[in-house]
mmCIF file of C-alpha atoms in Angstrom:
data_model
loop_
_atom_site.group_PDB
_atom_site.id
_atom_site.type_symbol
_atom_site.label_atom_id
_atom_site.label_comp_id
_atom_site.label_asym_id
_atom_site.label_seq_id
_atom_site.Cartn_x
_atom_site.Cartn_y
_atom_site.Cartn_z
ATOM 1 C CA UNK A 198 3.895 78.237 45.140
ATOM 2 C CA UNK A 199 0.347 78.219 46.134
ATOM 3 C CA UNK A 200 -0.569 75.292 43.603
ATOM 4 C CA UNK A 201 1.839 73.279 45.483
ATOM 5 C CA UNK A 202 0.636 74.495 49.301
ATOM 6 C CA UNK A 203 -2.547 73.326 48.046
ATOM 7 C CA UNK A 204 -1.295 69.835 47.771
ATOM 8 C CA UNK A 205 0.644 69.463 50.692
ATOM 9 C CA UNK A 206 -2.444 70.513 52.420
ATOM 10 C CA UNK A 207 -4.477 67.625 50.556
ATOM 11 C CA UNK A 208 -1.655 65.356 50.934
ATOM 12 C CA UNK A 209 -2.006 66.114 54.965
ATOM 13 C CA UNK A 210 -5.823 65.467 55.152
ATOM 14 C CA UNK A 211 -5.303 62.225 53.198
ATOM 15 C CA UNK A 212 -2.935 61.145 55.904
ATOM 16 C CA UNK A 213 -4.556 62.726 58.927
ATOM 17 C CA UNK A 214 -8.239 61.139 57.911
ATOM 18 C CA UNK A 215 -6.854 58.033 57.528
ATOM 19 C CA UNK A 216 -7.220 55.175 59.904
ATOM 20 C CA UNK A 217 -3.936 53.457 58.980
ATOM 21 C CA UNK A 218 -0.783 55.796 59.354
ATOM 22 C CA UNK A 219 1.417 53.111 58.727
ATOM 23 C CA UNK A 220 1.571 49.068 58.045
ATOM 24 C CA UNK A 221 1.860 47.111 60.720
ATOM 25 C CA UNK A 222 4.486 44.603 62.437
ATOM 26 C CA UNK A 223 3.227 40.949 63.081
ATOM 27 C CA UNK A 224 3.505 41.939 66.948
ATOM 28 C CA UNK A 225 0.604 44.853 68.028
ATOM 29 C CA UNK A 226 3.205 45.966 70.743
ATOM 30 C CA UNK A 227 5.718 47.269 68.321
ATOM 31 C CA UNK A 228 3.054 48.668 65.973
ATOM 32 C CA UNK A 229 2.007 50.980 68.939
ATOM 33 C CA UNK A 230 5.828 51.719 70.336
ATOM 34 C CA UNK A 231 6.784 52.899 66.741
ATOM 35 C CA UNK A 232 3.123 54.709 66.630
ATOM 36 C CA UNK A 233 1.441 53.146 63.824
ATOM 37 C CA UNK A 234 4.428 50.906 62.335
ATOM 38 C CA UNK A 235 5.650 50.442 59.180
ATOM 39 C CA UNK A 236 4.851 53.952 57.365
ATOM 40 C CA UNK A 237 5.771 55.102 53.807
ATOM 41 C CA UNK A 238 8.941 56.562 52.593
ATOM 42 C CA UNK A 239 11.024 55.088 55.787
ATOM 43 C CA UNK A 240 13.710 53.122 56.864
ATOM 44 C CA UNK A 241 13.378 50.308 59.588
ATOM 45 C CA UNK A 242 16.736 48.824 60.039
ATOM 46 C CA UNK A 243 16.945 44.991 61.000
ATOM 47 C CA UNK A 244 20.060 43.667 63.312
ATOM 48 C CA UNK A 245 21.285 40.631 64.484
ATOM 49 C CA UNK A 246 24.459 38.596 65.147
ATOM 50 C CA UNK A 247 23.997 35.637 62.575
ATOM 51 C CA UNK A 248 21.426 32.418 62.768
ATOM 52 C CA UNK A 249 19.541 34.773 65.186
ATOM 53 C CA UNK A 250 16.723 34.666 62.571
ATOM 54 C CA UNK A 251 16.611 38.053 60.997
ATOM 55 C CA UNK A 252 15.286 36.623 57.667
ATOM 56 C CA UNK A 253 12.920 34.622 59.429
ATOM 57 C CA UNK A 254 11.582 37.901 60.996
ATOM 58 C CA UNK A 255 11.699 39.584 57.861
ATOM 59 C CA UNK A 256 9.278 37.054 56.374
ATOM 60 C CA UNK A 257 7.225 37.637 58.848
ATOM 61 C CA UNK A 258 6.939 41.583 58.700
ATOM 62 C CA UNK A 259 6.620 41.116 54.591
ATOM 63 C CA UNK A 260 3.665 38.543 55.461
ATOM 64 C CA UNK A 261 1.969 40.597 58.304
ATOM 65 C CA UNK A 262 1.950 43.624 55.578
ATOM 66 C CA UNK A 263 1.095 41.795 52.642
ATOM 67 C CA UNK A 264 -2.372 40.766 54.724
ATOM 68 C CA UNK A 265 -2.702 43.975 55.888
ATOM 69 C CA UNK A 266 -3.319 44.896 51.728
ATOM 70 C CA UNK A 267 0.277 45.781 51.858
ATOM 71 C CA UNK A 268 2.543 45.222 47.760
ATOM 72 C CA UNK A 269 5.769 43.679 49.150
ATOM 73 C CA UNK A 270 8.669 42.759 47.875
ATOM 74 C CA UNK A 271 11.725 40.651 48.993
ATOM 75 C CA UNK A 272 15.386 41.638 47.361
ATOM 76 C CA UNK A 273 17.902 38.970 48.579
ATOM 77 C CA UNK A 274 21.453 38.628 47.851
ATOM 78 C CA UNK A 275 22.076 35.570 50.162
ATOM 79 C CA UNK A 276 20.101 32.232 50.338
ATOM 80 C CA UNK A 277 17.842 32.332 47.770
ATOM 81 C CA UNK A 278 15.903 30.536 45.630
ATOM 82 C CA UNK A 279 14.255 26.971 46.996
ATOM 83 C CA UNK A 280 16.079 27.588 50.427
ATOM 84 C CA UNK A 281 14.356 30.764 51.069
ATOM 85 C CA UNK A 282 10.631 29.685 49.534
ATOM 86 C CA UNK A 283 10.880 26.282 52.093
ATOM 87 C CA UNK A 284 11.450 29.224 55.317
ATOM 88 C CA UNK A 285 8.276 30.976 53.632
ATOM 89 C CA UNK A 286 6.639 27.507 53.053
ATOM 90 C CA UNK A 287 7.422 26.693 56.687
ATOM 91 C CA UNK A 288 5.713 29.408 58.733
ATOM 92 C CA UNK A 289 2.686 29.122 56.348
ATOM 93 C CA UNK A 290 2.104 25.664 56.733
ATOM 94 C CA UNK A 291 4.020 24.607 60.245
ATOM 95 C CA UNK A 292 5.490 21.896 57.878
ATOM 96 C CA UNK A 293 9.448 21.682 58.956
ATOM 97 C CA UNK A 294 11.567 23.571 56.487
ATOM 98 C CA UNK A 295 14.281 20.499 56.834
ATOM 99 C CA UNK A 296 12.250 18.007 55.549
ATOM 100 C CA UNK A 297 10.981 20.489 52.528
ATOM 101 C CA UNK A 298 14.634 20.539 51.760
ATOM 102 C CA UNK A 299 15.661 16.907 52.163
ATOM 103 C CA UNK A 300 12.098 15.948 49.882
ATOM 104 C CA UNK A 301 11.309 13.932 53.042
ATOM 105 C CA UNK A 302 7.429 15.079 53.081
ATOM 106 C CA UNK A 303 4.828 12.301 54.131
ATOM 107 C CA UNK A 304 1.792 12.696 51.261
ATOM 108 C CA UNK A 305 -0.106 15.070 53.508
ATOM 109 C CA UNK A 306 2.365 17.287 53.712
ATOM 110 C CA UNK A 307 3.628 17.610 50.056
ATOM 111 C CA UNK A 308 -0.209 18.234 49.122
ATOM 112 C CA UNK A 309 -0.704 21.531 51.692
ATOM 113 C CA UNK A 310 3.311 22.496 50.344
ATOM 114 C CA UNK A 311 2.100 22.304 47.252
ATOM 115 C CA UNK A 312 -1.566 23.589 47.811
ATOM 116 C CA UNK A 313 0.805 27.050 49.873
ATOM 117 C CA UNK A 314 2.980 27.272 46.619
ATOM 118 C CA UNK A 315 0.100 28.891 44.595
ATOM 119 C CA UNK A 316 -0.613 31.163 47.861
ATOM 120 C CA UNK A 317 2.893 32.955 48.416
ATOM 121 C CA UNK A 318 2.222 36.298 49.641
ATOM 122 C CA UNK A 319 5.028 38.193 47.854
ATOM 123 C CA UNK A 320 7.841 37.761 45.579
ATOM 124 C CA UNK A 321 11.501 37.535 45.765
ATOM 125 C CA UNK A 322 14.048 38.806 43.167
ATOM 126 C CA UNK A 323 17.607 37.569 43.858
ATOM 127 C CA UNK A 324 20.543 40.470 43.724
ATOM 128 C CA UNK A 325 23.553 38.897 44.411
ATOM 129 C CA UNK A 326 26.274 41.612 42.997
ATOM 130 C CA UNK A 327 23.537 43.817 42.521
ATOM 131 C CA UNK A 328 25.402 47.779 43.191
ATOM 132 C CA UNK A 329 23.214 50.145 45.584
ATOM 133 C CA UNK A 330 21.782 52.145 42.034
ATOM 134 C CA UNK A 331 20.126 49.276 40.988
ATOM 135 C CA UNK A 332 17.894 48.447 44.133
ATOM 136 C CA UNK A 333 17.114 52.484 44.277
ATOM 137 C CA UNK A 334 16.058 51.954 40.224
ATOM 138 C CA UNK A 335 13.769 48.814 41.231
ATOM 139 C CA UNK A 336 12.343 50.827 44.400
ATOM 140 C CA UNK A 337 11.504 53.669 42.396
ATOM 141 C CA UNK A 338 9.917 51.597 39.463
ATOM 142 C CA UNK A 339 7.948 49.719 41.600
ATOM 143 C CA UNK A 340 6.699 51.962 43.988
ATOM 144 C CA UNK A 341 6.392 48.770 46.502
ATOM 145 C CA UNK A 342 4.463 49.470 49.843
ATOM 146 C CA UNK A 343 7.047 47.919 51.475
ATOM 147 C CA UNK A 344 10.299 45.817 50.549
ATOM 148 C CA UNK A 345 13.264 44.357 52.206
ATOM 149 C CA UNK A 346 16.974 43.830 50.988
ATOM 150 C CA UNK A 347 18.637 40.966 52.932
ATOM 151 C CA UNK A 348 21.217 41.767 53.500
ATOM 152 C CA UNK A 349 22.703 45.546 53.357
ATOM 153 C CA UNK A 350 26.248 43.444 54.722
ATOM 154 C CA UNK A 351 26.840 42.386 51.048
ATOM 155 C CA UNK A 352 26.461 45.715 48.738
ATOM 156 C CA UNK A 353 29.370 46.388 46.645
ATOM 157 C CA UNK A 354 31.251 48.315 48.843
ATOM 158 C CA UNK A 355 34.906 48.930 50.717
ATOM 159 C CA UNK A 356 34.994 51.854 52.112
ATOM 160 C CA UNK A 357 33.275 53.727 54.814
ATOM 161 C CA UNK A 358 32.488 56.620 52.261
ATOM 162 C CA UNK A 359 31.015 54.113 49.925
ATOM 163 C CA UNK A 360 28.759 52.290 52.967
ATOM 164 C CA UNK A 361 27.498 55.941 53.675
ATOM 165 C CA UNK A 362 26.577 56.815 50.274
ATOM 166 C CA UNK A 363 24.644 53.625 49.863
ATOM 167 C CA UNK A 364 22.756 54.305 52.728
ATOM 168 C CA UNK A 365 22.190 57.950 52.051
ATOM 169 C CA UNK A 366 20.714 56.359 48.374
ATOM 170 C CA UNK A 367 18.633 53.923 49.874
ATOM 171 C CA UNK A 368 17.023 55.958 52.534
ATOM 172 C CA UNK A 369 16.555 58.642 49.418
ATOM 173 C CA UNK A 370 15.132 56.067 47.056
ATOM 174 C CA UNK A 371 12.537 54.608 49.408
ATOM 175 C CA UNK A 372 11.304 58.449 50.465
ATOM 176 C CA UNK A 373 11.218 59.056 46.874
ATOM 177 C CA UNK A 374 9.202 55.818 45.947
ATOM 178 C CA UNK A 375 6.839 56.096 49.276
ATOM 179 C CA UNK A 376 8.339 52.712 50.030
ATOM 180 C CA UNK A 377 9.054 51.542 53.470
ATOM 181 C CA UNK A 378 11.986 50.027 53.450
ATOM 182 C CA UNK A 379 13.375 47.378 55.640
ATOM 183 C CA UNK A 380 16.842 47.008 55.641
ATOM 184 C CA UNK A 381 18.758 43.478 57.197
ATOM 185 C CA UNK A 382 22.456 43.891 58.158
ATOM 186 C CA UNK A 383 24.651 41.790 59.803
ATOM 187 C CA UNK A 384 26.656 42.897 62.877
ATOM 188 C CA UNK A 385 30.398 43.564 63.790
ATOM 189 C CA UNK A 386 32.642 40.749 64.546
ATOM 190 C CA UNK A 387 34.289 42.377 67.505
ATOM 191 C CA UNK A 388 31.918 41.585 70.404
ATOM 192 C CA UNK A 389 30.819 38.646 68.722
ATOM 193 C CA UNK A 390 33.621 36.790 70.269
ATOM 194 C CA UNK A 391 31.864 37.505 73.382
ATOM 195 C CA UNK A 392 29.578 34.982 72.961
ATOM 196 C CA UNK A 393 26.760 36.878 71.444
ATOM 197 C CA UNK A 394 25.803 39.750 73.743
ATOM 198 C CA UNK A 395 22.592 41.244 73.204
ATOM 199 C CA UNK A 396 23.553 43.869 70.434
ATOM 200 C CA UNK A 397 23.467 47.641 70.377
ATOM 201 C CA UNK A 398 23.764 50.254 67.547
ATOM 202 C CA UNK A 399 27.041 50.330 67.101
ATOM 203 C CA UNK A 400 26.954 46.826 66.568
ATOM 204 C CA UNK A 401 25.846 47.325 62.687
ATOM 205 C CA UNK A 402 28.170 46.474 60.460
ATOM 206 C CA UNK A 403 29.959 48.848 58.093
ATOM 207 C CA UNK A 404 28.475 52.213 59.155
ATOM 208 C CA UNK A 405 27.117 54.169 61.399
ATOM 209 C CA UNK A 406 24.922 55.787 59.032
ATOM 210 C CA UNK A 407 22.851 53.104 59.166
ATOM 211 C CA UNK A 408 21.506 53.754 62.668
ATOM 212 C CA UNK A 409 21.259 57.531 61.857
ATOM 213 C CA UNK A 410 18.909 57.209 58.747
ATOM 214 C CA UNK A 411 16.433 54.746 59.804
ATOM 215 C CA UNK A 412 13.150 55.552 61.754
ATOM 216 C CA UNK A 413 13.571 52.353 63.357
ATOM 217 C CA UNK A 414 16.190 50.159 64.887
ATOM 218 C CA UNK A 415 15.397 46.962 66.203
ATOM 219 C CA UNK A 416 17.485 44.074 66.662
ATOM 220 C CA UNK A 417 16.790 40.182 67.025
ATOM 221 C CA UNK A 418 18.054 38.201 69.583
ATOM 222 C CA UNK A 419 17.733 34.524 71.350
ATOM 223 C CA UNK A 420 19.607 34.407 74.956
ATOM 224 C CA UNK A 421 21.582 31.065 74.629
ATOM 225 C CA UNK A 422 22.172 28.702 77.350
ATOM 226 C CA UNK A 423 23.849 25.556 78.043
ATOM 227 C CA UNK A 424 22.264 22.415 80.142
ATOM 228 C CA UNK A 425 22.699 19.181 81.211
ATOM 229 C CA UNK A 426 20.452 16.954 78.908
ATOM 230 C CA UNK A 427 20.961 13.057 78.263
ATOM 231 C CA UNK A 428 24.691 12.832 76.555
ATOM 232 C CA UNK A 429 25.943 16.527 76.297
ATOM 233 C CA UNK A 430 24.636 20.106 76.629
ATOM 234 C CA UNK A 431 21.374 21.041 74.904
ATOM 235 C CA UNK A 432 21.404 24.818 73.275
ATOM 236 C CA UNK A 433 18.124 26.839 72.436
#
């Protein structure tokens, strides 16, 4: 069809003119290793074994986007609501997401909560139950720049054929909508036991299709050690 050659060719220029090929990460290095970082229509998946702080990272990619001129969009099924806007409130004011919780704020620090509230970069919608169709519906609606779903871990779904379908959707939806997507997933129990070891691919829960559909794989992770301090051990 030479209507349609025409506008892949247009499409091409538009893209190859450009000076931003993709949105970036909040850290330069991984914009450059994933050459030009976050860009449309793709899948970044986000790993970690639990309190690591994947959502916390997440945050901060939506955030570093959303500044960048970046529409975002936040779709979480666990800890939402007032829980989840005191993390955001947190890392934009420095202001301890504990005492946001506890309503343990000294005056100064309820009036830049409050002054932060009217600046929240994006939105969240809470899913919980939500089946894999209706986050493709909302990412094709929307059309979001980017959006996360925290977590992948609690779709709908019990078997392996229904994990790999509701990646194969996803990854579909956000190529459809022009969407990068980022995807948060918990890990495997296994080699949890170990300790936390730094975790690999095969460390994502569910399926392996996850690691084969997304353009990038990157996984948080805090090395853990014990020491003498005062009364007992100390972690961080």
């Amino acid at each position: 069809d030479p209507e349609q050659a025409r506008d892949s060719a247009a499409e091409f220029m538009d893209w190859y003119e450009s000076d931003q090929s993709g949105w970036p990460f909040p850290f330069s290095p991984l914009t450059e290793c994933t050459q030009g970082g976050l860009r449309p229509g793709e899948v970044t998946m986000l790993g970690g074994w639990s309190g690591m702080g994947k959502t916390f990272l997440l945050g901060q990619m939506l955030r570093c986007c959303v500044r960048a001129g970046a529409r975002a969009h936040e779709y979480a099924n666990e800890m939402h609501g007032p829980q989840r806007t005191a993390r955001t409130l947190t890392a934009m004011t420095g202001v301890p997401a504990g005492l946001i919780q506890r309503k343990r704020l000294a005056p100064d620090q309820l009036r830049e909560v409050v002054q932060a509230l009217g600046q929240l970069p994006y939105e969240t919608t809470p899913t919980p139950g939500w089946p894999v169709e209706d986050y493709c519906r909302a990412l094709r609606r929307h059309k979001w720049d980017v959006a996360g779903i925290d977590t992948v871990t609690n779709l709908p779904c019990s078997r392996v054929d229904e994990w790999d379908r509701a990646c194969v959707m996803l990854a579909d939806a956000a190529a459809q909508a022009g969407t990068h997507l980022i995807l948060v997933s918990q890990q495997n129990l296994d080699r949890d036991k170990d300790n936390n070891p730094p975790p690999v691919g095969r460390d994502l829960r569910n399926t392996g299709a996850w690691y084969q559909r997304a353009r990038v794989v990157m996984f948080v992770h805090r090395d853990q050690e014990s020491v003498e301090a005062g009364d007992g051990a100390q972690l961080w």
